[in-house]
mmCIF file with all atom_site columns, C-alpha atoms in Angstrom:
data_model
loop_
_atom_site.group_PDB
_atom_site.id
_atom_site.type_symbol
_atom_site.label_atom_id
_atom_site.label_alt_id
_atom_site.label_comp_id
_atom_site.label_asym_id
_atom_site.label_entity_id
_atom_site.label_seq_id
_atom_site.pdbx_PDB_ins_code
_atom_site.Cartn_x
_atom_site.Cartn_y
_atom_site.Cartn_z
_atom_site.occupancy
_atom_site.B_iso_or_equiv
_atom_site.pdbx_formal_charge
_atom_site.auth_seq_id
_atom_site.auth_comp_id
_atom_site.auth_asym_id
_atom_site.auth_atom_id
_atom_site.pdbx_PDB_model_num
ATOM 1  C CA . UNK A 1 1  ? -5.194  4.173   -23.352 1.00 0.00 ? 819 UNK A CA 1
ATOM 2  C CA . UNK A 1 2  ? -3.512  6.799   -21.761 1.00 0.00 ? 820 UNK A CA 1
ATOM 3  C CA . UNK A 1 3  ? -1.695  6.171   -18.320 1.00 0.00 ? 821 UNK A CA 1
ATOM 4  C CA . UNK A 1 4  ? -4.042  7.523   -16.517 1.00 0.00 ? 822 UNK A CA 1
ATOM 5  C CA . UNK A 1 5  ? -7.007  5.621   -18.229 1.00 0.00 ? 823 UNK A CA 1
ATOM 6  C CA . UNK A 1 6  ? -5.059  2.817   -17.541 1.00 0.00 ? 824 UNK A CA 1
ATOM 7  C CA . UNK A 1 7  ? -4.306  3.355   -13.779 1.00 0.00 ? 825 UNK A CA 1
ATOM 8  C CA . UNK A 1 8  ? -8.171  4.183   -13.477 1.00 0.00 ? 826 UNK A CA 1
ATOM 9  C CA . UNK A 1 9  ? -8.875  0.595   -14.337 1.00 0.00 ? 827 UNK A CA 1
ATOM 10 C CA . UNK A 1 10 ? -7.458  -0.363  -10.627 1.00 0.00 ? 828 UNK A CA 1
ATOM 11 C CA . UNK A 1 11 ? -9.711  1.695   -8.805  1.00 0.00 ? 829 UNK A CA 1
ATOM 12 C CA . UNK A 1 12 ? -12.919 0.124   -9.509  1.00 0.00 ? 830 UNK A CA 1
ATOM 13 C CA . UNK A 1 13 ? -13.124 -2.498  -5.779  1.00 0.00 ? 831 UNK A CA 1
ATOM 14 C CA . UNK A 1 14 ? -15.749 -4.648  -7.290  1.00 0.00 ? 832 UNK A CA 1
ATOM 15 C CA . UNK A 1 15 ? -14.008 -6.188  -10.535 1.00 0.00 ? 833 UNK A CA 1
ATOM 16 C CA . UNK A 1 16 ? -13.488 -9.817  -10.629 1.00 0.00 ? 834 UNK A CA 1
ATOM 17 C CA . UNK A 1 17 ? -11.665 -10.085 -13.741 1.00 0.00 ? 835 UNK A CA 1
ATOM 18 C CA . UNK A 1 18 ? -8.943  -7.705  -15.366 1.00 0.00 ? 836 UNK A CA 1
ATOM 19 C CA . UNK A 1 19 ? -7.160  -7.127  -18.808 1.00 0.00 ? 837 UNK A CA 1
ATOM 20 C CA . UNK A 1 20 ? -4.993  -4.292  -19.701 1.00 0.00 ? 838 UNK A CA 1
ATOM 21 C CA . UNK A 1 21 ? -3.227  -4.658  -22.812 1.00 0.00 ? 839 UNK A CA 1
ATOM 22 C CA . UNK A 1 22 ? -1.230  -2.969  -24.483 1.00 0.00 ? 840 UNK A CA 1
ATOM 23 C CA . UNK A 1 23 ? -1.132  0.674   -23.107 1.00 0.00 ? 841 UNK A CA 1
ATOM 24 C CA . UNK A 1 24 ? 0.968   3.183   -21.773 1.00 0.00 ? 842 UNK A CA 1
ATOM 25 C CA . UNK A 1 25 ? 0.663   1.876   -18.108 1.00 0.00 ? 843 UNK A CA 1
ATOM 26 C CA . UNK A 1 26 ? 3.826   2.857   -15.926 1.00 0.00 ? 844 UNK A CA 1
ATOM 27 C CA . UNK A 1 27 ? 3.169   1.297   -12.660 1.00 0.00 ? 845 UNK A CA 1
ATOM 28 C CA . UNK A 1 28 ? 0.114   -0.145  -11.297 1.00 0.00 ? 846 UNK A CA 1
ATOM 29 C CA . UNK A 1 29 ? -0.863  2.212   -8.555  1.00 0.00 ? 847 UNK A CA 1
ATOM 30 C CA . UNK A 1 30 ? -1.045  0.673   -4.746  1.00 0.00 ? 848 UNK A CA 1
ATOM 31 C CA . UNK A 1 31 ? -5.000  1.006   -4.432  1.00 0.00 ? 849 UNK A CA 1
ATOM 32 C CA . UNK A 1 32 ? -5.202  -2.459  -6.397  1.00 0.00 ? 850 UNK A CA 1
ATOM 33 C CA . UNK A 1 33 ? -4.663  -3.731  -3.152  1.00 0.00 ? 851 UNK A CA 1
ATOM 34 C CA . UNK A 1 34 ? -8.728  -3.069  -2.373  1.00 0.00 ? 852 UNK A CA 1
ATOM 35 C CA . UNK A 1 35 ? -10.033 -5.120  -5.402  1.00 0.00 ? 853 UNK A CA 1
ATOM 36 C CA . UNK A 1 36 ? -10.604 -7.880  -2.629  1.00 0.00 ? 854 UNK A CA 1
ATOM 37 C CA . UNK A 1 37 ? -13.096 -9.778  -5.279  1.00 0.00 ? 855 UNK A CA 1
ATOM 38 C CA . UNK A 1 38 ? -10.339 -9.483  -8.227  1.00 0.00 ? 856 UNK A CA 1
ATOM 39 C CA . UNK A 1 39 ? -9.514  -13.250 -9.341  1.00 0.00 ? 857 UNK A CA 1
ATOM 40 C CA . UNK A 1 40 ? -8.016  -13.078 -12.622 1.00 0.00 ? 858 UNK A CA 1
ATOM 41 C CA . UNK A 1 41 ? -5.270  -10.202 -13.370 1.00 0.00 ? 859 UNK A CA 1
ATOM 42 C CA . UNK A 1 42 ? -3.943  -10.311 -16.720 1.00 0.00 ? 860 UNK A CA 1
ATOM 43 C CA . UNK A 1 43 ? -1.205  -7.940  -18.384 1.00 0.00 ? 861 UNK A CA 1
ATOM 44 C CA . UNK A 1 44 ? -0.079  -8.278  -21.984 1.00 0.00 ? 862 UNK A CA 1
ATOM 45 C CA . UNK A 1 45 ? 2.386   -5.899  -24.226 1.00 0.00 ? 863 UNK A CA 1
ATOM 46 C CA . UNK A 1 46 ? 2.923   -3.059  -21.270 1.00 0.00 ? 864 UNK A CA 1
ATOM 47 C CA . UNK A 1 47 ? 6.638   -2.562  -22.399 1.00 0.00 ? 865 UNK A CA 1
ATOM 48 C CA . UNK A 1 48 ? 6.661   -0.024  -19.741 1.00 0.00 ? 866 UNK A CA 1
ATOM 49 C CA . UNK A 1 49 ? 5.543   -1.503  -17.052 1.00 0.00 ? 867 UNK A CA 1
ATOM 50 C CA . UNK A 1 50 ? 8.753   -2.243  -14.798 1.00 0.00 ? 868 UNK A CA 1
ATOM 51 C CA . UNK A 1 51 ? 7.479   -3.542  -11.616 1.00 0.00 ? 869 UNK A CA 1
ATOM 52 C CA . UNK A 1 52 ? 4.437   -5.060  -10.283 1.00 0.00 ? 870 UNK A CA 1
ATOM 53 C CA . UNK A 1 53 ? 3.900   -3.661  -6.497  1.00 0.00 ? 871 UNK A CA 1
ATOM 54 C CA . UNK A 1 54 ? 4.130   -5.802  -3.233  1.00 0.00 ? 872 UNK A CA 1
ATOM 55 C CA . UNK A 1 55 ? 0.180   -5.457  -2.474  1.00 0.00 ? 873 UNK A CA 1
ATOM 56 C CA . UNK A 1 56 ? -0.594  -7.652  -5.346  1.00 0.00 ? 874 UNK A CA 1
ATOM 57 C CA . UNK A 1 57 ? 0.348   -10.286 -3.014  1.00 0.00 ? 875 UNK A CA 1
ATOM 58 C CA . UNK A 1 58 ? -2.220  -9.431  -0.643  1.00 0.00 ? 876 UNK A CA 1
ATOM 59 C CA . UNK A 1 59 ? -4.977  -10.019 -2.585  1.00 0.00 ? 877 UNK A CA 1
ATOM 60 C CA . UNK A 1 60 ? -6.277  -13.441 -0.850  1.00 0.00 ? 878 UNK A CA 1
ATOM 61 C CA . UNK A 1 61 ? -9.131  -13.827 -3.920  1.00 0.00 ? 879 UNK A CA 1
ATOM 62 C CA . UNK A 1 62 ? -6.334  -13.671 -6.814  1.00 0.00 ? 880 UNK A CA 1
ATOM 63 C CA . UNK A 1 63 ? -5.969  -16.920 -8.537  1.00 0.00 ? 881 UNK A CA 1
ATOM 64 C CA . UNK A 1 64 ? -4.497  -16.243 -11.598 1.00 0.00 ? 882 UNK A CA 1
ATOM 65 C CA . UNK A 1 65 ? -2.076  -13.787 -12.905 1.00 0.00 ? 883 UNK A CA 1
ATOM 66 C CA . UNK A 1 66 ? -0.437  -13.683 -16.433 1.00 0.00 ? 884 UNK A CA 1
ATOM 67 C CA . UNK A 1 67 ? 1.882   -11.427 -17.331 1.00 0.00 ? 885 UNK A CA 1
ATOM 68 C CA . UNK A 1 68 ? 3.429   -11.193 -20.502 1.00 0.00 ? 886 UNK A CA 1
ATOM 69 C CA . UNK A 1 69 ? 5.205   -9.080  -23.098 1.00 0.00 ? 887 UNK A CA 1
ATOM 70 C CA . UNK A 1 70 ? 5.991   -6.214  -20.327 1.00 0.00 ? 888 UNK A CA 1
ATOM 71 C CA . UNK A 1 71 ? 8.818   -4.452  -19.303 1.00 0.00 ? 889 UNK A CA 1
ATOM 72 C CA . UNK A 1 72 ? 8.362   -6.137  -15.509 1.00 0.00 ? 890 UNK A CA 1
ATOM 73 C CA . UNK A 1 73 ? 12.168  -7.256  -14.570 1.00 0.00 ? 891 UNK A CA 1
ATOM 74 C CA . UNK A 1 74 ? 11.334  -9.102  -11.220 1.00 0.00 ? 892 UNK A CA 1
ATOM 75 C CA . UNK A 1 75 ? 8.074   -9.945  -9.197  1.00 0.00 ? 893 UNK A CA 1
ATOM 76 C CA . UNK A 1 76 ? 7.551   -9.274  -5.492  1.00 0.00 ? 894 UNK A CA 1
ATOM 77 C CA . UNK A 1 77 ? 7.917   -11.818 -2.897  1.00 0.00 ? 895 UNK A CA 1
ATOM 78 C CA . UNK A 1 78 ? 4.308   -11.075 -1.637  1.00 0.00 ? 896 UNK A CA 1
ATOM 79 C CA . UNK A 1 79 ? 3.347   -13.078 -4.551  1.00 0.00 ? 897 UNK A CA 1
ATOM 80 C CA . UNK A 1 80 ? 5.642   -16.347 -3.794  1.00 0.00 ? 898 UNK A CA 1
ATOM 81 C CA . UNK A 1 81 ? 2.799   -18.498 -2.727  1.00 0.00 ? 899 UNK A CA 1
ATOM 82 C CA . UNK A 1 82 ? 0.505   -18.126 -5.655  1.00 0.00 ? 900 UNK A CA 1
ATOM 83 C CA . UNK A 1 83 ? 0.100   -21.462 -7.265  1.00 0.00 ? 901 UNK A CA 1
#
């Protein structure tokens, strides 16, 4: 997927559950902070993917989040009290 069709993927406010693997996604855009429902984010092989933005830690439903194989060098601190 292109980054666009990946950043697309973060606009839908409805999703429980998300997967993005290996595509050309950059940065995951700020409106992922209105998936309210979203409980499971997982990333795999986005060697691009830098950074992971501060509203991720807003999300009160999120439960789970895996990331691994990406680019990401350090998480927020919005997400220090995930369990």
């Amino acid at each position: 997927l292109t980054q666009d069709e990946c950043q697309r993927c973060f606009m839908c406010e409805s999703v429980e559950e998300l997967e993005i693997s290996l595509c050309e996604l950059r940065e995951i855009p700020n409106e992922t902070g209105r998936m309210k429902k979203l409980t499971i984010l997982r990333l795999f092989g986005l060697l691009q993917l830098k950074k992971v933005p501060e509203v991720l830690g807003q999300l009160s439903n999120l439960k789970e989040l895996c990331i691994e194989n990406c680019g990401i060098e350090s998480l927020p601190q919005s997400l220090g009290g995930m369990k």
